[in-house]
Each structure stands twice: as structure tokens, then as C-alpha cells.
Amino acid sequence: MIKIVLKLIGKVVMVLGLIVLSLTCSAQNNIFNLIPQPVRLEQGAGVFILNANTVIVLATESDKGLGELLALRLKTLTGYDLKVVKTAHAGRTIRFLSDINIKGGKEAYRLEVSSKGVDIKANQPEGWFYGIQTLLQLLPVKSKQESVGLSVRIPAVKIEDAPRFQWRGLMVDVSRHFFSKEVIKRYILQMSKYKMNVLHLHLTDNQGWRVEIKSLPKLTEVGAWRVPRTGYWRNQKAPEPGEQATDGGFYTQDDIRELVAYGRQHFVELVPEIDVPGHSLALIASYPELSCTKTSQQVLAGDPWNASRTNVVCAGNDSVFVFLEKVIDELAGLFPSKYIHIGGDEVSRAYWDKCPVCRQRVKDEHLKSSEELQSYFLKRVSKIVLSKGKKPLGWYENLPGGLPEEMAVMSWKDDKGGILSSNKGQQVVMTPAAYTYLDFYQGDQYLENAIFTVNRLSTTFLFNPLPKGIEEKNVMGGQGSLWTEQVPNERKLQFMTWPRAFALSETLWTGAGKSSWINFINRVESHLPRLDKDAVNYSRYFYDAIVSGIRGADKTLLIALSTEIEGLKIYYSFDDTDPDPYYPVYAGQPLRIPKGAQNIRTVTYRDGVQVGRVMKIPVAEIERRTPLK
Ligand code: ACM
Ligand code: ZN
């Protein structure tokens, strides 16, 4: 008995030793661990000691808010309640300084930490704000209790930094599921810590209309509500007769103003999208007279799409444009953004082909087809947006009649839309699905409520907003786009966003390909405790085994295992027991499946510590994924 206990203690000591060793190694390799990586970083000698006597010194009256924001964050992180003062101060200071020599645009900054003090130099509030974010990442991750009353050590460093792209975005689809303004504020706060600066809100779709339009009250009285459903979206049952539409919600105009103000405080611009002429079932449920059929409809509850219902507004009916002018007018007054996104994607034109007024429009406007009618529609809505002093933005669609010339374009299916549009002189935002769609799953499809296809962290890391052939000067930047058919709550919203948004932040601020995957993943790992501390959920699936089927020479199914990150050991079992380090370790040779095995289970370890999940995948599932050619 004692022998066993001693053996166990020995093991624990060994494992702890390995943890300490691996922590010191990663700390030595990369003591700064910043995301995004700054443009230039030079390590200095010594440390700045931040304690209760440190004072924040403002540069001008106008950055008082920023000084207070820094003080508040430092209070949360360290417990110190630092004074914010206007004039120079002897002693240890964190100073905001104006420096007109800083190049790189309004978001550029310099951060200089020495044993004497911390200087954040910029010439615009944006620059100071990003200097603050970098400084906060230099603080050690400690719980408040651990650090209260202790001095906080910040390593000496000189950083010069400015973003590669002006549009560093995330899109949240608040239609498929509604997220309250509190959730959106927490999302804004989190993205701003990583220097992301655009939040594109997909406010309308088949599943809900989410913004109050005072002149069109039914949009939210009717269009914001659907019957409650949980589970896989494609298997949902349609509303039953008499069933109450109780699920949903919307932002009042006051909510929007509050969100816009919160965004402004964190240098995140809110860009509204209303998606027309397709994706419009919530609008049509509210005002059925605006569809071609004029028949009564219900807001989609996630039940499978069915061509017996149209989700497209009528392009032949002038009332539709009058209606959209009212919507756009109110949006233009609510959102200070230069852009209003008008959607324009995935229009099923079958009802337009059958509709007498749509056909009449085709004739009157000398259009060749309903495809050209789609261009006509977008051009007309673009003009409305322009008439309100805003710039139209829309999803790229390959239309023979083209897209409105003045419209900025989001390239979403792949890079092609961005390449073509940028060469025509249009501004583009890159969000190619394969790299940046955050609704795609991050781990094994069998273990997630998987939607469409996979997009692992290592794939998002490869996102390049400047593919070959693109007109670079017209690329505003890019974004991750989070569609929420399968995202019912805030925890899942965070889980789908992080850590992939780290990769987006790095690509859009620093530029693509500026650091190695290993360097990046080390930094990601060092930020996970920061997410934990902020109670932000995230995916750890990048620690898991990747399980794939391959066919051997005789067509028998073999199982290959791999990992996204290096240095992991994969243990596996076929005996329906959770494997551990006493099970066989995968050695690189694809596995033959023992006769009668029902499942493979895998687990990953690093330096003797479990890092990945135990995954159980049926052999039949792997068989299904690996068709005989
Ligand atoms: C889109 O994913 N339909 C823009
Ligand atoms: Zn019509």
C-alpha cells in the first residue's frame, strides 16, 4: 500500500516538474506574448514596478476618458485604484503623450516601458487606446486576490505599432438567434482587447428582424418573434397551428444608441446590415404585401427551407423601395458608421420569374432576365443608401448585370469576389468562408452539432486578405463572420469566436504570415488564462486528435491520427475504455481496426499532462467518411 502511495507521489512530483519546466520554457521563449504581434518590439533591461503609488498622467483634456478606462482596468486586474492627473508628476507614472511624429495613421502608437515609467505615445485617441490594450497584455495574468497588495512587474520594452488593415471585423448574426445588448457589449469589450474595430451586425434574416424601425412597427412586433426550437437547425419542426411565437427579441432605438456609444468608447464601429431582397422572411411575415405572392407567412423557426414559401421581396413593386427608404433612413440616423450593409446574397429568383409585376419590371427596364433584375434591385437600394449620406456595402454575388459601382463588397464564398471587385475599383472586405466563417466547426464533426464544414484554428491562421491578383489598395481588410443558426447562447457565441478571433486579430492588425504557427500557438496558449479570468468561453479543440479514415492497398479502412499542434502524444483504444498514457501511443503508422471494434477513442497529452478531450468516434462513422472510390 505504502509502496503504491510513494509511487503515486513520485508521479505527481514528476508531472508537476514537467509543468513547471514547460511553463518556464514558454516564458523564456516569448516573454511578451502579445496578440496581435506588434510591428516592432525591442526588449529593454529591467522592469517597471506598478504599485499603489503609480499615477496616470494625461496628455490632453480629451483623453480623460482613456485615462479613466485604463485606471478601471488596472483596478480590476491589480486592485490598485490609481489616480488620474492632468499635470506632470514626480515619481512613477504611466503617461499619455502626444507625438505628432508617429506615423501609421490614427491607430498607431508607441509604448515605452522602463524602470522609470510607462509612456504611451500617440496623436489620436485610437492610438492611446491601442497602447493601453498592449500595456494591459504586458501585465501578468494573476487573479485579483493574488496580486492585491503586491507590486506588479512589467518588463521593460519599446514597441512601435500600427495596423495593417483599417477593417478588422467580426460579424455577429443576431437574427438566427437574438443576443441581448449586454451580450453584445461584452463581445465588443473582448474584441477591442485584441484591437478588432468593426462589429458588423446582421440584423435581419428569415429567423428574425432585430432593430426597431419606428415608422414600421410590425417589423419587430411580428418579425422579431418565432416559435422556440432547440437542436439541429435542419431538423426543426415548422410551427404548429396556434403555437405562440415566444422566442426572439430586438434592439430598441435606445438600445442601438447605447451600443453605438459603447462601441465608440472601445473604438469599435457598429455596421448595420439589413439583408434584402432574399433572406427576408421576417420582413415578409410582418408585411406580407411586400412579397410576390402576398400570402401570409411565419418567421422561420430554423425549420428546413422550403420553396413553397418565398423569402424574397418583390422587385416589381415600388412600395418595396418606399418601405426600404424608411428603414434605411432610420438606420442612417441611428448608426454613425459610413456604411449600411444591404445584404444581397443568395436570392432565389423563382418567385420573381412567376410574378407579373416582376416580369413587367424586367420588360420596362429592358432587362434580360431575373438575374438582371437582382442587379437592378441592388442598384436602386444602393442609391437610397447614398441619398442618406451613407456608403452601400453588400455581399458579393456573381451577377451578369453586375453589382452597383458605388457599393463596397464583402467577398464571402471565396477570394474571387474580392479579386474581381477590387480590380474594378470597388472597396472590398475579405471574409472567405473556408478561413473566416466562425459558424463552421472547429473539431471533429461527429462530436459537434456540426454545420456545413470544418474551419480549424490552424486554417483561420492561414487566412490571407491579400490573395494573388487582388488590387491591394482597395482592400479595406477582413472579418470573421459568425452565423448563428447553431449558436443559441452567449457561451456558444464565445466558444465559436475564440481562439479563432486571435488568428483574425493577428492577420488583420499585423498582416498575414508574420509569425510562425508555433510562435502563434504559444501566444494563444498564454492568453487562455486571460479568457478564463474574463469568464469568456473558448474552444480547446486545437488540442484534440484529428481522426481520419484512409483506405489501405486492399481497400481496408485504416485510421490515421494527427494533431494541429506539435509536441502532443495521442493515446488510443479500441476496447471502449477511455485511453490514458498506459494505452498505446500513436506512432505515425495508420491503425488497423481490430475485428469487432465499435469505436476508436483518443486522448492527447503533453509532457505527461492531458490537454485534449477523450474523443469517442464510431468506426462506422469513419467508414462513412471514407468512401471506397
Ligand atoms: C452568406 O454567407 N450567405 C453571405
Ligand atoms: Zn414580384
Coordinates of C-alpha atoms and ligand atoms in Angstrom, one line a residue, residues 176 273 275 279 345-346 395 397 412 437 483, ligand 1:
R176 CA -30.8 33.4 -36.4
E273 CA -26.9 45.0 -42.2
D275 CA -30.4 41.6 -45.9
H279 CA -33.2 36.3 -46.6
D345 CA -26.8 37.4 -51.1
E346 CA -28.5 34.1 -52.1
W395 CA -22.2 40.5 -50.2
E397 CA -22.7 37.8 -55.9
W412 CA -17.6 35.5 -48.8
Y437 CA -16.6 31.6 -41.2
W483 CA -23.7 32.9 -38.5
Ligands
ACM1 C1 -23.6 34.3 -46.8 O1 -23.0 33.5 -46.2 N1 -24.8 34.0 -47.3 C2 -23.2 35.7 -47.0

